[in-house]
PDB file of C-alpha atoms in Angstrom:
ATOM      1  CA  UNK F   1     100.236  49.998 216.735  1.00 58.00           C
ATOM      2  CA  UNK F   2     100.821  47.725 219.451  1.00 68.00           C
ATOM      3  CA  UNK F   3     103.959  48.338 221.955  1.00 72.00           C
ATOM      4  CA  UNK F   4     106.302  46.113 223.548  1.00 87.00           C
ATOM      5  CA  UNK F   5     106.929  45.839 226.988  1.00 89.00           C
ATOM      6  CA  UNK F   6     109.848  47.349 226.676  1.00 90.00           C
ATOM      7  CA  UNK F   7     108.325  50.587 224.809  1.00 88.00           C
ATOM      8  CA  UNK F   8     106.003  50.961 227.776  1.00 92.00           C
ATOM      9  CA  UNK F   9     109.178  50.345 230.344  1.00 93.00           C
ATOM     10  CA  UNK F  10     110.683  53.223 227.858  1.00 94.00           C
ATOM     11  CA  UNK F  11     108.101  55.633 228.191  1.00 94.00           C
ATOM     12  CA  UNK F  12     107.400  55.159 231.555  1.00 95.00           C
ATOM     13  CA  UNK F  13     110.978  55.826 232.954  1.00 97.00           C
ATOM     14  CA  UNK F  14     111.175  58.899 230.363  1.00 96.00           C
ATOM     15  CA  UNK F  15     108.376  60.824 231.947  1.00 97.00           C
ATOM     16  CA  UNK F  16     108.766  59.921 235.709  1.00 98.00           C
ATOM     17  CA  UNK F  17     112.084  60.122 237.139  1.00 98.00           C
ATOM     18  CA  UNK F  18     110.240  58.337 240.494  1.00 98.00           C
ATOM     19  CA  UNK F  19     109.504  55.552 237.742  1.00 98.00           C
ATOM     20  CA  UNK F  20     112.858  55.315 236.272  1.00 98.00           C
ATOM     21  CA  UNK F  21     114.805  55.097 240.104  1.00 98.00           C
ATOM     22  CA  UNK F  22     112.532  52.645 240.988  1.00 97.00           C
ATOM     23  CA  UNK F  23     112.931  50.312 237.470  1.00 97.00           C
ATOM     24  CA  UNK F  24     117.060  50.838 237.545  1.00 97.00           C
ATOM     25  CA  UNK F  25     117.605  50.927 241.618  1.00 97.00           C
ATOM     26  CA  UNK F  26     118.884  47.284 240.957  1.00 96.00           C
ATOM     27  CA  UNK F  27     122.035  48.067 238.443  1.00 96.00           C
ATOM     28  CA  UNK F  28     123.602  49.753 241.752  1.00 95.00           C
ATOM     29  CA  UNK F  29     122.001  48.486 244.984  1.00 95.00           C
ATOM     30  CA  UNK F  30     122.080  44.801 245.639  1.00 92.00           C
ATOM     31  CA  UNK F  31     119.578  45.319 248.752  1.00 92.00           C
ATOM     32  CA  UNK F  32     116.098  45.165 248.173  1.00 93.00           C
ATOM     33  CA  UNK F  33     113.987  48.661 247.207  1.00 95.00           C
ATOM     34  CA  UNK F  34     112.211  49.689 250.171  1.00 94.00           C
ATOM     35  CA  UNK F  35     110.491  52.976 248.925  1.00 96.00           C
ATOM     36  CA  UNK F  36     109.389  55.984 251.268  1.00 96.00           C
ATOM     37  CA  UNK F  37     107.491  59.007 250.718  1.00 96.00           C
ATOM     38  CA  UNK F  38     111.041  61.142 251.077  1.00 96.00           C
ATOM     39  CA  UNK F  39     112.209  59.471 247.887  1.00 96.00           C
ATOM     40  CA  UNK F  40     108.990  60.323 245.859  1.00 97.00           C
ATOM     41  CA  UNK F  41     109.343  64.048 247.536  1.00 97.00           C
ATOM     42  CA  UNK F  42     113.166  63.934 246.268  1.00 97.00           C
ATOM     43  CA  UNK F  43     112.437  63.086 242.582  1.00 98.00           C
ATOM     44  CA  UNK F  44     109.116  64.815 242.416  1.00 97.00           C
ATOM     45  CA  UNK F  45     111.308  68.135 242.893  1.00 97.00           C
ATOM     46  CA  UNK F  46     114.633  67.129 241.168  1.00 98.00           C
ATOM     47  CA  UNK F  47     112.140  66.064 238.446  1.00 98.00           C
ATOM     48  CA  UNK F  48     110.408  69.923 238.410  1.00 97.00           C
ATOM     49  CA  UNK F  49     114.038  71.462 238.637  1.00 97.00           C
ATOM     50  CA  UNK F  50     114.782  69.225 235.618  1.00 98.00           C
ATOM     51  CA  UNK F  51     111.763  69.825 233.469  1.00 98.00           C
ATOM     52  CA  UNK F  52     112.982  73.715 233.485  1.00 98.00           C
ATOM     53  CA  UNK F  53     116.458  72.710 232.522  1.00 98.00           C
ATOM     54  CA  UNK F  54     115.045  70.452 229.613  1.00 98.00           C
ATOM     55  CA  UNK F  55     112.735  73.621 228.577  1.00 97.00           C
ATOM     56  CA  UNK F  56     115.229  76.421 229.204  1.00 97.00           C
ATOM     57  CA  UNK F  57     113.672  78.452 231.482  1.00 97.00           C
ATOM     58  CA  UNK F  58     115.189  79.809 234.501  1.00 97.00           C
ATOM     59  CA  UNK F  59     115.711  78.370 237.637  1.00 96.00           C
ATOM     60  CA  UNK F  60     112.955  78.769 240.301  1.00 96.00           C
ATOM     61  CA  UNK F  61     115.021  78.055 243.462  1.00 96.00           C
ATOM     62  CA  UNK F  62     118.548  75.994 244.331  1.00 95.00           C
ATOM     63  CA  UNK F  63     117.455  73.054 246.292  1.00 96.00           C
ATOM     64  CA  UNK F  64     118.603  71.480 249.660  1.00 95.00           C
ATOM     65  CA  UNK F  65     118.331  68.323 250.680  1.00 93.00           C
ATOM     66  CA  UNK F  66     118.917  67.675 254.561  1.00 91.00           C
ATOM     67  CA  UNK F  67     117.912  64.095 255.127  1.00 88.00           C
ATOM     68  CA  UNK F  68     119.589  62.033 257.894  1.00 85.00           C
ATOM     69  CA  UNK F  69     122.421  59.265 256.677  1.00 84.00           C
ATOM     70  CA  UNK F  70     121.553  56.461 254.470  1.00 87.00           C
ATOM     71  CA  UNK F  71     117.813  57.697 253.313  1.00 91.00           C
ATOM     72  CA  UNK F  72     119.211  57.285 249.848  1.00 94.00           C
ATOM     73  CA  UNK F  73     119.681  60.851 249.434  1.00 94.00           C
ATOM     74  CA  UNK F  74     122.907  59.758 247.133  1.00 95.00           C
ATOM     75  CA  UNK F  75     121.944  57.105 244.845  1.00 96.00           C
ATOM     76  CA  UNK F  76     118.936  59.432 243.647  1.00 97.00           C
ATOM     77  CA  UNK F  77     120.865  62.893 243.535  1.00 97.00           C
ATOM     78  CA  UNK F  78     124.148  62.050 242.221  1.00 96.00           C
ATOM     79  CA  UNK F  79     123.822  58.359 240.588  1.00 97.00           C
ATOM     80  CA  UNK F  80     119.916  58.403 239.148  1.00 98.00           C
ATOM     81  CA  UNK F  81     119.274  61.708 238.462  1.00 98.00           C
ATOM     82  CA  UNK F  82     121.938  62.848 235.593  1.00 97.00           C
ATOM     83  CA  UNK F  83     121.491  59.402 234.207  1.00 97.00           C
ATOM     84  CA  UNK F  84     117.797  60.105 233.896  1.00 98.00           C
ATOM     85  CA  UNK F  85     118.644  63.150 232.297  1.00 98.00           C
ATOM     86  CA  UNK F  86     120.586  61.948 229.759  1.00 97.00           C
ATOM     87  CA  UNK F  87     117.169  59.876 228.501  1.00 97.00           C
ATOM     88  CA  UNK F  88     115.423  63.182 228.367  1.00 97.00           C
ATOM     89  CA  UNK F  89     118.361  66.242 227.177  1.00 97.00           C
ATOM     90  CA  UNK F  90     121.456  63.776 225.525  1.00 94.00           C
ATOM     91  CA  UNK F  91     123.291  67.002 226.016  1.00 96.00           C
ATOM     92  CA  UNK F  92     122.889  67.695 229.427  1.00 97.00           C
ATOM     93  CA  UNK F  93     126.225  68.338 231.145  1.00 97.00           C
ATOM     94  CA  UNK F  94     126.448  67.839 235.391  1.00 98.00           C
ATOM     95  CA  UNK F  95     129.083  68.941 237.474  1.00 97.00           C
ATOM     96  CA  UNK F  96     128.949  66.166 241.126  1.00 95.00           C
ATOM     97  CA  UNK F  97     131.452  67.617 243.982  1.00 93.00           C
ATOM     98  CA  UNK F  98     132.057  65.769 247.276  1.00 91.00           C
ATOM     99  CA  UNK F  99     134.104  66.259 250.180  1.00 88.00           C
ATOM    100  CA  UNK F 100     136.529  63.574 249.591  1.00 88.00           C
ATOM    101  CA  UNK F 101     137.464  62.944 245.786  1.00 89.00           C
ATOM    102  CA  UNK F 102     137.612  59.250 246.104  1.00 90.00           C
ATOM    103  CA  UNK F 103     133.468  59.470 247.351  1.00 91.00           C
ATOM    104  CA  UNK F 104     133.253  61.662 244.327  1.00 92.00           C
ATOM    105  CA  UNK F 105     134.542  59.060 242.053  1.00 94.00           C
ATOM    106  CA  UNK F 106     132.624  55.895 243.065  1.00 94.00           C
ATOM    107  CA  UNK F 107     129.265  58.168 242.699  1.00 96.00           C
ATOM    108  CA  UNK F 108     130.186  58.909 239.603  1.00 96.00           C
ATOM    109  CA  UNK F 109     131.290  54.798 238.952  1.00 96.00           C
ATOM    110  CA  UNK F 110     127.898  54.204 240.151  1.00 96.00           C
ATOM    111  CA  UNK F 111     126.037  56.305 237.934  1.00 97.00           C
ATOM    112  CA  UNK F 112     128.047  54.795 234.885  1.00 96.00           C
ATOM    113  CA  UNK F 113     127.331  51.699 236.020  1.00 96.00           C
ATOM    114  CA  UNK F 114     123.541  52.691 235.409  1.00 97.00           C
ATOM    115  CA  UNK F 115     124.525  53.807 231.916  1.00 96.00           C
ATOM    116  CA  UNK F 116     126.224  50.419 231.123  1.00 96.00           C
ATOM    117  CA  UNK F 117     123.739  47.999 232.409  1.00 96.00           C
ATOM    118  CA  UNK F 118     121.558  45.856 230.149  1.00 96.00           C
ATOM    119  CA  UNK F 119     118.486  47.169 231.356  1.00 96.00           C
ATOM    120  CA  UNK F 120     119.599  50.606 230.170  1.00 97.00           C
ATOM    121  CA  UNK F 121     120.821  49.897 226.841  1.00 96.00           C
ATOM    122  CA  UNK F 122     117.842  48.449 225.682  1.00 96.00           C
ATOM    123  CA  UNK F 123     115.374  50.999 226.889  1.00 96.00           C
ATOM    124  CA  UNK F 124     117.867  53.829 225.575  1.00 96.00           C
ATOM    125  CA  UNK F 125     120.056  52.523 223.548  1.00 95.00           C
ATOM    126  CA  UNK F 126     120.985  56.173 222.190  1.00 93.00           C
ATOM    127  CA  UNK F 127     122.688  57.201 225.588  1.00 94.00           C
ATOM    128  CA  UNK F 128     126.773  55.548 224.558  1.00 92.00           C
ATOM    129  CA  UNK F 129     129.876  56.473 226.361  1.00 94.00           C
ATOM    130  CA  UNK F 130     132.887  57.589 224.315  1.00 93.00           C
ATOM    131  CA  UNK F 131     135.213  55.133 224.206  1.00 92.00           C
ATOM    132  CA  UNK F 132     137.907  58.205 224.542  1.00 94.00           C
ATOM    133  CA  UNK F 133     136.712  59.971 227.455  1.00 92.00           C
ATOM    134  CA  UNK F 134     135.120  56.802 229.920  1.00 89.00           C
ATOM    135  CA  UNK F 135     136.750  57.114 233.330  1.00 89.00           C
ATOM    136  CA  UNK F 136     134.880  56.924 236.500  1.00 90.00           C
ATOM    137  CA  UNK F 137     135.662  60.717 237.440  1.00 91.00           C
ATOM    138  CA  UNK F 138     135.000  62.052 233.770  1.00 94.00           C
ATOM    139  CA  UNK F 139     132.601  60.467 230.784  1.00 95.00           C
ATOM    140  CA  UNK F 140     131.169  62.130 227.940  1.00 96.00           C
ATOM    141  CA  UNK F 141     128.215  60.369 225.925  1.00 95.00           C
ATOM    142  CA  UNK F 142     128.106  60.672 222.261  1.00 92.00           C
ATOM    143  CA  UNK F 143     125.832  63.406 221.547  1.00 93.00           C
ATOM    144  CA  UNK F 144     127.962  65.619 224.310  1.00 94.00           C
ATOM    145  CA  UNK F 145     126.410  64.802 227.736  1.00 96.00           C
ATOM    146  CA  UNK F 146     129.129  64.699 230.388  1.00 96.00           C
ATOM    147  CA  UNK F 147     129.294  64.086 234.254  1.00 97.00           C
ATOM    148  CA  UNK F 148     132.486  65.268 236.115  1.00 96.00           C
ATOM    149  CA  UNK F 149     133.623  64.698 239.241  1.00 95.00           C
ATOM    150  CA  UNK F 150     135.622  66.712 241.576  1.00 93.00           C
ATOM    151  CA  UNK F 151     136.481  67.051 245.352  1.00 88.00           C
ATOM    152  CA  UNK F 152     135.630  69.962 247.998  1.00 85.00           C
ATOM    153  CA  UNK F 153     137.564  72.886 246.988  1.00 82.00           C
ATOM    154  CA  UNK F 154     139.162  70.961 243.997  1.00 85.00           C
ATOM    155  CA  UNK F 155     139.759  71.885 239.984  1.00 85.00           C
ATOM    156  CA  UNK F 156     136.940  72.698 237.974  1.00 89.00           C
ATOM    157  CA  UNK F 157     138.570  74.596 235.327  1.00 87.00           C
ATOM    158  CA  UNK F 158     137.178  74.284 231.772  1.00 90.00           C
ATOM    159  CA  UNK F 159     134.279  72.421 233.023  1.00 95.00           C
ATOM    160  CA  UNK F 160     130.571  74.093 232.764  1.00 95.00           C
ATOM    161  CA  UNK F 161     127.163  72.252 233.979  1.00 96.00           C
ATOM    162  CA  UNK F 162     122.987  72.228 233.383  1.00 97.00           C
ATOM    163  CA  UNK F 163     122.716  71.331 237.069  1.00 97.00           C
ATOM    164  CA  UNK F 164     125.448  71.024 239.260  1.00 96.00           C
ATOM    165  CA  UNK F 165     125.289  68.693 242.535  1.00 95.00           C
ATOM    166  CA  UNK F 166     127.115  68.995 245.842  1.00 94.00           C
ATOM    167  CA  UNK F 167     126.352  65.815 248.053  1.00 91.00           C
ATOM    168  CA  UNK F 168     128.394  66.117 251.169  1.00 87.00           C
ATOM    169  CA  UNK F 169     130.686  68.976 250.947  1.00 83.00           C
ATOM    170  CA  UNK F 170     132.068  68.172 253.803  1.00 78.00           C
ATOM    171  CA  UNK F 171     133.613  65.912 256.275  1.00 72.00           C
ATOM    172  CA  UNK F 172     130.873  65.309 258.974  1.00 67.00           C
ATOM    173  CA  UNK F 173     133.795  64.763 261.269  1.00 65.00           C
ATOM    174  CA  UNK F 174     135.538  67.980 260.702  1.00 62.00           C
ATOM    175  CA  UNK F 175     132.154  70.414 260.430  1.00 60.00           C
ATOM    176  CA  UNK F 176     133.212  72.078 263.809  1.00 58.00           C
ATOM    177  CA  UNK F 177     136.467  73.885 261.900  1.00 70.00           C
ATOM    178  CA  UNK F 178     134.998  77.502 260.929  1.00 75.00           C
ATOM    179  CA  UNK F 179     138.121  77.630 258.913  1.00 77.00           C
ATOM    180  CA  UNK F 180     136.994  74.538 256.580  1.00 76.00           C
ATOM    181  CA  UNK F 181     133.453  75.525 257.202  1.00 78.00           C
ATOM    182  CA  UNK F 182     134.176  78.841 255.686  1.00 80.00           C
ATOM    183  CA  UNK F 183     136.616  77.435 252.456  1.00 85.00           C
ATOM    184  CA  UNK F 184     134.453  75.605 251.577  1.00 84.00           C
ATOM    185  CA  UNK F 185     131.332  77.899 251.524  1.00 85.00           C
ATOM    186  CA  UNK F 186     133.495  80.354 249.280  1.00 87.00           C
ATOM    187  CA  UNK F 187     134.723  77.515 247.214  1.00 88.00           C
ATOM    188  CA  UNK F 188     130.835  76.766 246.200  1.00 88.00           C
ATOM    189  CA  UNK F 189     129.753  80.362 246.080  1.00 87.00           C
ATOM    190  CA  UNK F 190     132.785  81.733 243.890  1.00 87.00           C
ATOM    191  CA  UNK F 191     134.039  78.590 241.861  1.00 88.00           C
ATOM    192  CA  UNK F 192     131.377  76.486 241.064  1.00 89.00           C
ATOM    193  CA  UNK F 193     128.895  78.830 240.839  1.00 89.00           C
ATOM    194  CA  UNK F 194     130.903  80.289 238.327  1.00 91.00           C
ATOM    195  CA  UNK F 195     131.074  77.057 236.389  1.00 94.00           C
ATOM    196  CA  UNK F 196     127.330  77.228 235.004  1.00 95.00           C
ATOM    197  CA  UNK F 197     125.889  76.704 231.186  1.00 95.00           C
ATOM    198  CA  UNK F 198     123.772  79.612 231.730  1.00 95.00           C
ATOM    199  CA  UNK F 199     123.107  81.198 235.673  1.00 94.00           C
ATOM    200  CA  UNK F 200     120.005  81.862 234.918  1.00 96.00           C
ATOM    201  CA  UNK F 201     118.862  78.234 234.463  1.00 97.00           C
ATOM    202  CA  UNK F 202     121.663  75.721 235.988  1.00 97.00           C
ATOM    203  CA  UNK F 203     120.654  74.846 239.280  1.00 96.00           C
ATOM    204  CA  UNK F 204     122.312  74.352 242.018  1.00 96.00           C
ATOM    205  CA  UNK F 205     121.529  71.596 244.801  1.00 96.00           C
ATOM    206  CA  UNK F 206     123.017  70.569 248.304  1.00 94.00           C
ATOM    207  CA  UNK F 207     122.814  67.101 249.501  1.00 92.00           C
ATOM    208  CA  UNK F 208     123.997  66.763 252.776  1.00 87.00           C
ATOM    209  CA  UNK F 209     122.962  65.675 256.836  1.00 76.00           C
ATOM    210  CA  UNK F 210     122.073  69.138 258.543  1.00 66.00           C
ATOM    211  CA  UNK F 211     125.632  70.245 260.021  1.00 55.00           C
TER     212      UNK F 211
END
């Protein structure tokens, strides 16, 4: 049987998550890819944290990523990764919180805009977006993935993840308020913790400069 280019492209991005951020970094950066050994320690681990969600085995470890601003920490965590997943587990469900709602929203944007490109279509054309629930802050594929979106301390009622990612919790310029510092700690430790498929698999994992 002889495959097409596109069957290899397929396979490729299927079984390396490192493979499929580097093929589809185009549908949402315009600059040009300049890879570093961070990025392939990023997916390696998201990619290990993944493969356990995909099996249904528990959870190892949450993960933390402290990287310094602009290392690409984002695009990978919250705009590759669940759209990876969806390639791999159609009904894999995330749960993306940020500090500000509006940063929350154009990650999520970002990762649709993954979903909708060409390039994606044709190597998976099984991943669609409901034409009923398809907003930037909410989407739901066809065979039940989802990706939600919500704001630092915001409303996550209803809504249950495989993997739920926090990528900036908080305002770099307002980390010195214990106050904020400390809502927003119990806002990830009592409500989305709580707002797991299963605790014994769902990870959790922090994206954020060290503050």
């Amino acid at each position: 049987m002889k495959l097409s280019e596109l069957d290899v492209l397929r396979s490729l991005c299927r079984e390396s998550f490192e493979d499929f951020c580097r093929e589809f970094w185009h549908t949402v950066v315009s600059e040009e890819l300049i890879w570093n050994w961070h990025m392939t320690v990023m997916c390696e681990e998201l990619q290990q944290m993944a493969e356990r969600i995909f099996a249904g085995l528990p959870k190892l470890y949450d993960l933390v990523i402290n990287v310094s601003p602009g290392s690409s920490k984002s695009t990978i965590v919250s705009i590759m990764f669940p759209a990876w997943c969806w390639t791999r587990m159609p009904t894999f469900r995330f749960i993306g919180a940020s500090y500000a709602y509006p940063l929350a929203l154009d990650l999520s944007r970002k990762c649709r805009d993954v979903i909708k490109s060409d390039l994606y279509k044709q190597c998976f054309p099984d991943v669609e977006l409901r034409e009923d629930q398809d907003t930037k802050g909410y989407f739901v594929t066809s065979k039940g993935g989802q990706r939600f979106s919500t704001g630092s301390c915001g409303a996550v009622t209803g809504m249950h993840g495989h993997c739920i990612g926090i990528d900036d919790p908080i305002d770099p310029n307002r980390a010195v308020s214990e106050v904020e510092m400390y809502q927003i700690n119990n806002w990830i430790k009592q409500t989305l913790s709580s707002r797991k498929v299963d605790r014994r698999i769902a990870p959790m994992i922090l994206v954020m400069q060290r503050l």
